[in-house]
Coordinates of C-alpha atoms and ligand atoms in Angstrom, one line a residue:
M36 CA -0.5 0.1 0.2
G37 CA 1.3 3.3 0.7
N38 CA 1.5 6.5 -1.5
S39 CA 1.4 5.6 -5.6
D40 CA 2.5 9.5 -7.2
N41 CA 5.3 10.0 -6.6
K42 CA 6.2 13.4 -7.3
S43 CA 4.6 14.8 -4.9
V44 CA 3.9 14.3 -0.9
K45 CA 0.9 13.6 1.4
I46 CA 1.9 16.2 4.0
A47 CA -1.0 14.9 6.9
I48 CA -2.2 17.7 9.9
Q49 CA -4.2 18.7 12.0
K50 CA -7.6 19.4 10.7
D51 CA -9.6 22.1 13.7
G52 CA -7.3 21.8 17.2
R53 CA -5.1 23.3 19.2
L54 CA -1.9 22.3 16.7
T55 CA -4.2 23.6 13.6
Q56 CA -2.7 26.5 13.8
D57 CA 0.8 26.8 14.8
T58 CA 1.2 23.6 11.6
V59 CA -0.2 26.2 9.5
S60 CA 1.7 29.6 10.4
L61 CA 4.5 26.9 10.3
L62 CA 3.8 24.9 6.5
R63 CA 3.4 28.7 5.0
A64 CA 6.1 30.3 7.0
A65 CA 7.8 27.9 4.7
G66 CA 6.5 28.4 2.0
L67 CA 4.0 26.2 0.5
S68 CA 1.1 28.4 -0.4
F69 CA -2.8 25.7 0.6
E70 CA -6.4 26.4 1.6
N71 CA -7.8 26.6 5.3
Y72 CA -10.1 23.4 6.0
N73 CA -12.9 23.8 4.9
R74 CA -14.7 21.0 4.9
K75 CA -12.5 19.4 1.7
L76 CA -9.8 17.0 3.8
F77 CA -7.3 18.1 1.0
V78 CA -5.9 20.6 -1.0
K79 CA -3.0 20.6 -3.8
C80 CA -0.6 23.6 -2.5
R81 CA -1.0 25.5 -5.2
N82 CA 3.0 26.5 -5.6
Y83 CA 5.1 23.0 -4.4
P84 CA 5.0 19.8 -4.9
A85 CA 2.9 18.8 -1.8
E86 CA -1.2 17.9 -0.2
V87 CA -2.3 18.6 2.2
L88 CA -4.8 16.1 4.2
Y89 CA -6.5 17.5 7.0
V90 CA -7.4 15.0 9.7
R91 CA -8.0 14.3 13.7
D92 CA -4.8 13.9 15.0
D93 CA -4.6 10.4 16.7
D94 CA -5.1 9.3 13.0
I95 CA -1.8 11.8 11.9
P96 CA 1.3 8.4 13.4
Y97 CA -1.1 5.4 11.3
Y98 CA -1.3 7.9 8.5
V99 CA 2.8 8.4 8.3
A100 CA 3.6 4.3 9.7
S101 CA 1.7 3.2 7.1
G102 CA 3.1 5.5 4.4
I103 CA -0.3 7.1 3.7
A104 CA 0.8 9.9 4.5
D105 CA 5.0 10.4 3.8
L106 CA 4.9 13.9 5.8
G107 CA 2.9 14.2 9.4
I108 CA 3.2 17.2 12.1
V109 CA 1.4 15.5 15.5
G110 CA 1.8 16.0 19.2
Q111 CA 4.3 13.1 21.2
N112 CA 2.2 12.3 24.1
V113 CA 0.1 11.0 20.4
L114 CA 2.7 9.5 19.0
R115 CA 3.4 7.9 21.7
E116 CA -0.3 6.6 22.9
S117 CA -0.7 4.8 19.0
G118 CA 3.1 2.7 19.0
F119 CA 3.1 2.8 15.7
R120 CA 7.2 3.6 14.7
V121 CA 7.8 6.1 12.6
N122 CA 11.4 8.3 12.1
T123 CA 10.9 11.4 14.1
L124 CA 12.7 15.1 11.5
L125 CA 12.4 17.8 14.3
D126 CA 11.6 19.3 17.4
L127 CA 9.0 22.0 15.9
G128 CA 9.0 23.8 19.8
F129 CA 5.3 23.8 19.5
C130 CA 2.4 22.3 21.1
R131 CA 4.6 21.9 24.5
C132 CA 2.8 19.7 27.9
S133 CA 3.2 17.6 29.5
L134 CA 1.3 13.9 31.1
V135 CA 1.0 13.6 34.3
I136 CA -0.9 11.4 37.1
A137 CA -2.7 13.8 39.1
V138 CA -4.6 13.1 42.4
P139 CA -7.2 14.6 44.0
Q140 CA -5.6 18.1 46.0
N141 CA -6.9 16.7 49.3
S142 CA -5.7 13.0 49.3
N143 CA -3.0 11.7 51.3
I144 CA -1.2 10.1 47.9
S145 CA 2.4 11.4 47.8
R146 CA 4.1 9.1 45.8
A147 CA 3.2 7.2 42.5
S148 CA 3.0 3.8 44.5
D149 CA 0.9 4.6 46.3
L150 CA -1.8 4.5 43.1
R151 CA -1.3 0.1 43.8
N152 CA -4.4 -1.3 43.4
S153 CA -5.5 2.2 42.5
T154 CA -8.0 2.6 39.3
I155 CA -6.9 5.1 37.1
A156 CA -9.1 7.5 34.7
T157 CA -7.2 8.4 31.4
S158 CA -7.3 8.8 27.9
Y159 CA -4.0 7.5 27.1
P160 CA -4.0 3.9 28.6
N161 CA -1.2 2.3 27.1
S162 CA 1.5 5.7 28.1
A163 CA -0.1 5.2 31.3
K164 CA -0.3 1.4 31.6
E165 CA 3.3 2.0 30.1
Y166 CA 4.1 3.6 33.2
F167 CA 2.9 1.8 35.7
K168 CA 3.6 -1.0 34.4
E169 CA 7.5 -0.1 34.0
N170 CA 7.7 1.3 38.1
K171 CA 5.5 -1.9 39.4
I172 CA 2.8 -0.8 40.6
P173 CA -0.3 -3.2 39.2
I174 CA -2.6 -0.6 39.0
K175 CA -6.7 -1.4 36.7
I176 CA -7.3 1.7 33.9
V177 CA -10.6 3.5 33.1
N178 CA -10.8 5.0 29.0
I179 CA -12.5 7.5 28.9
K180 CA -12.1 9.7 25.3
G181 CA -12.6 13.7 27.8
A182 CA -13.3 15.3 30.8
V183 CA -11.2 13.1 32.7
E184 CA -10.3 15.6 34.9
I185 CA -13.9 15.3 36.4
A186 CA -13.4 11.6 37.0
P187 CA -11.8 11.6 40.3
S188 CA -15.1 13.7 42.2
L189 CA -17.9 11.2 40.6
G190 CA -15.8 9.0 42.5
F191 CA -15.2 6.6 40.1
A192 CA -10.9 7.2 40.3
H193 CA -8.5 7.8 42.6
A194 CA -6.4 9.3 40.4
I195 CA -5.6 10.7 36.7
V196 CA -3.8 10.5 33.4
D197 CA -3.8 13.9 31.6
I198 CA -2.5 16.0 30.1
V199 CA -1.1 19.2 31.5
A200 CA 0.4 23.1 29.9
T201 CA -1.1 26.0 31.7
G202 CA -2.0 23.4 34.8
K203 CA -5.3 25.6 35.2
T204 CA -8.0 22.7 35.0
L205 CA -6.1 21.1 37.2
V206 CA -6.8 23.7 39.8
L207 CA -10.3 23.7 39.2
N208 CA -11.5 20.2 38.9
N209 CA -8.9 19.9 42.6
L210 CA -6.1 17.8 41.7
R211 CA -2.9 18.4 41.4
I212 CA 0.5 16.8 39.3
L213 CA 1.2 14.2 41.8
Q214 CA 4.1 12.7 38.8
K215 CA 5.0 14.2 35.5
I216 CA 5.4 11.0 33.3
S217 CA 6.5 12.7 29.7
D218 CA 6.7 16.4 28.1
S219 CA 5.2 16.5 24.5
Q220 CA 5.0 19.0 21.5
A221 CA 4.7 19.2 18.2
L222 CA 6.4 16.8 15.9
L223 CA 7.6 16.0 11.8
I224 CA 7.5 12.6 11.3
T225 CA 8.1 10.5 8.3
P226 CA 7.9 6.8 7.6
N227 CA 10.5 4.5 8.5
E228 CA 11.6 4.1 4.9
V229 CA 10.5 6.7 1.9
T230 CA 9.6 4.3 -0.8
S231 CA 10.9 7.2 -3.4
K232 CA 13.9 8.5 -4.0
E233 CA 11.8 11.6 -6.5
K234 CA 9.3 12.0 -2.7
A235 CA 13.4 11.4 -0.1
K236 CA 14.1 14.7 -2.0
I237 CA 11.0 16.2 -1.6
I238 CA 11.0 15.3 2.7
D239 CA 14.7 16.5 2.4
D240 CA 13.7 20.0 0.7
L241 CA 11.2 20.5 3.6
K242 CA 12.5 19.7 5.9
V243 CA 15.9 22.3 5.2
K244 CA 12.7 24.7 4.7
I245 CA 11.2 24.1 8.0
S246 CA 14.2 23.9 10.2
E247 CA 14.9 27.8 8.7
V248 CA 11.5 28.9 10.1
L249 CA 12.3 27.4 13.3
G250 CA 15.9 28.8 13.7
G251 CA 14.7 32.6 12.1
K252 CA 12.8 35.7 13.2
D253 CA 9.9 35.8 11.2
Y254 CA 7.9 33.2 12.6
E255 CA 6.7 34.3 15.5
Y256 CA 4.1 31.8 16.8
L257 CA 6.6 29.3 18.6
Ligands
LIG454 O1 -10.4 16.2 16.9 P1 -8.7 15.6 17.5 O2 -8.8 14.4 17.9 O3 -7.9 16.2 16.4 O4 -8.2 17.0 18.1 P2 -8.0 16.3 19.8 O5 -8.7 17.3 20.3 O6 -7.4 15.0 20.4 O7 -6.7 16.7 20.1 P3 -6.1 19.2 21.0 O8 -6.4 19.4 19.3 O9 -7.1 19.1 21.7 O10 -4.9 19.1 20.8 C1 -4.0 18.2 20.1 C2 -2.6 18.1 20.8 O11 -2.6 19.1 21.3 C3 -2.1 16.6 22.4 O12 -2.4 15.9 21.4 C4 -0.9 17.7 22.0 O13 -0.2 17.7 22.1 C5 -1.3 19.4 22.4 N1 -1.4 20.2 23.9 C6 -1.4 21.3 23.8 C7 -2.9 20.2 24.4 C8 -2.5 20.6 26.0 N2 -1.3 21.4 25.3 C9 -4.2 21.1 26.8 N3 -4.1 21.9 27.3 N4 -3.7 19.6 24.5 C10 -4.3 19.3 25.3 N5 -4.9 19.2 26.4 C11 -6.3 20.0 27.4 C12 -5.9 18.3 28.4 O14 -6.3 17.7 28.1 C13 -6.1 18.9 30.1 O15 -8.0 18.6 29.5 O16 -6.1 21.1 28.1 C14 -6.4 20.5 29.5 C15 -5.3 20.9 30.0 O17 -5.4 22.4 30.3 P4 -4.4 23.2 31.4 O18 -3.9 24.7 30.4 O19 -5.3 23.7 32.5 O20 -3.6 22.3 31.7
LIG455 ZN1 -7.2 14.0 18.7

């Protein structure tokens, strides 16, 4: 499977979310001219051999790992959770956040090992399981898709594993950070094996253009 057209690359980016604005600005600052997302999932660049695929961020690791897309911009947290192996070309420096374990502010839990045999609510079940397994702490995971912060106050979890940026959401929900699991930022990724020389050349060119933007002062969004 994969991409049959060898003369252009497909770039998978988040269609509508926290990654979108900085991603689109970065690609444009690198010189690509293309339409914003407007229900069209697939847009051609006007001035560069590339097409932009507007997708859910969770699908980006699969698209890139499978070669359906030749490049992707996605959060490290989502890539890690997906388990897919890809090649990371660049750390992009935006959408910084951390995956953390959080517990109720007033609980007497003071370290991760205090969570032995407790229930953890998360939208990141694989990353959470991996952390507790590595640390030999048996726990039970409840996988919920959103508003994870509400789980402890509703009484169905002792702790959560979730993304934190400013920490405001935790405070609003009477939670505190117990332990950081990992840091995250947006990454530029590509398949482990690029199938054609033509594509490899375009990917390389784009990587150079993006690095120049990241190194320069004309990129105001970082
Ligand atoms: O629809 P789609 O599936 O594409 O998007 P999504 O809703 O799954 O993801 P989105 O757009 O919310 O986030 C995309 C990526 O942005 C994440 O995968 C992270 O890599 C990164 N990112 C950066 C964040 C945050 N900051 C962030 N603050 N992702 C989520 N949050 C949430 C967090 O889940 C929590 O509910 O914001 C809340 C905490 O924020 P603070 O500032 O109060 O700590
Ligand atoms: Zn998502």
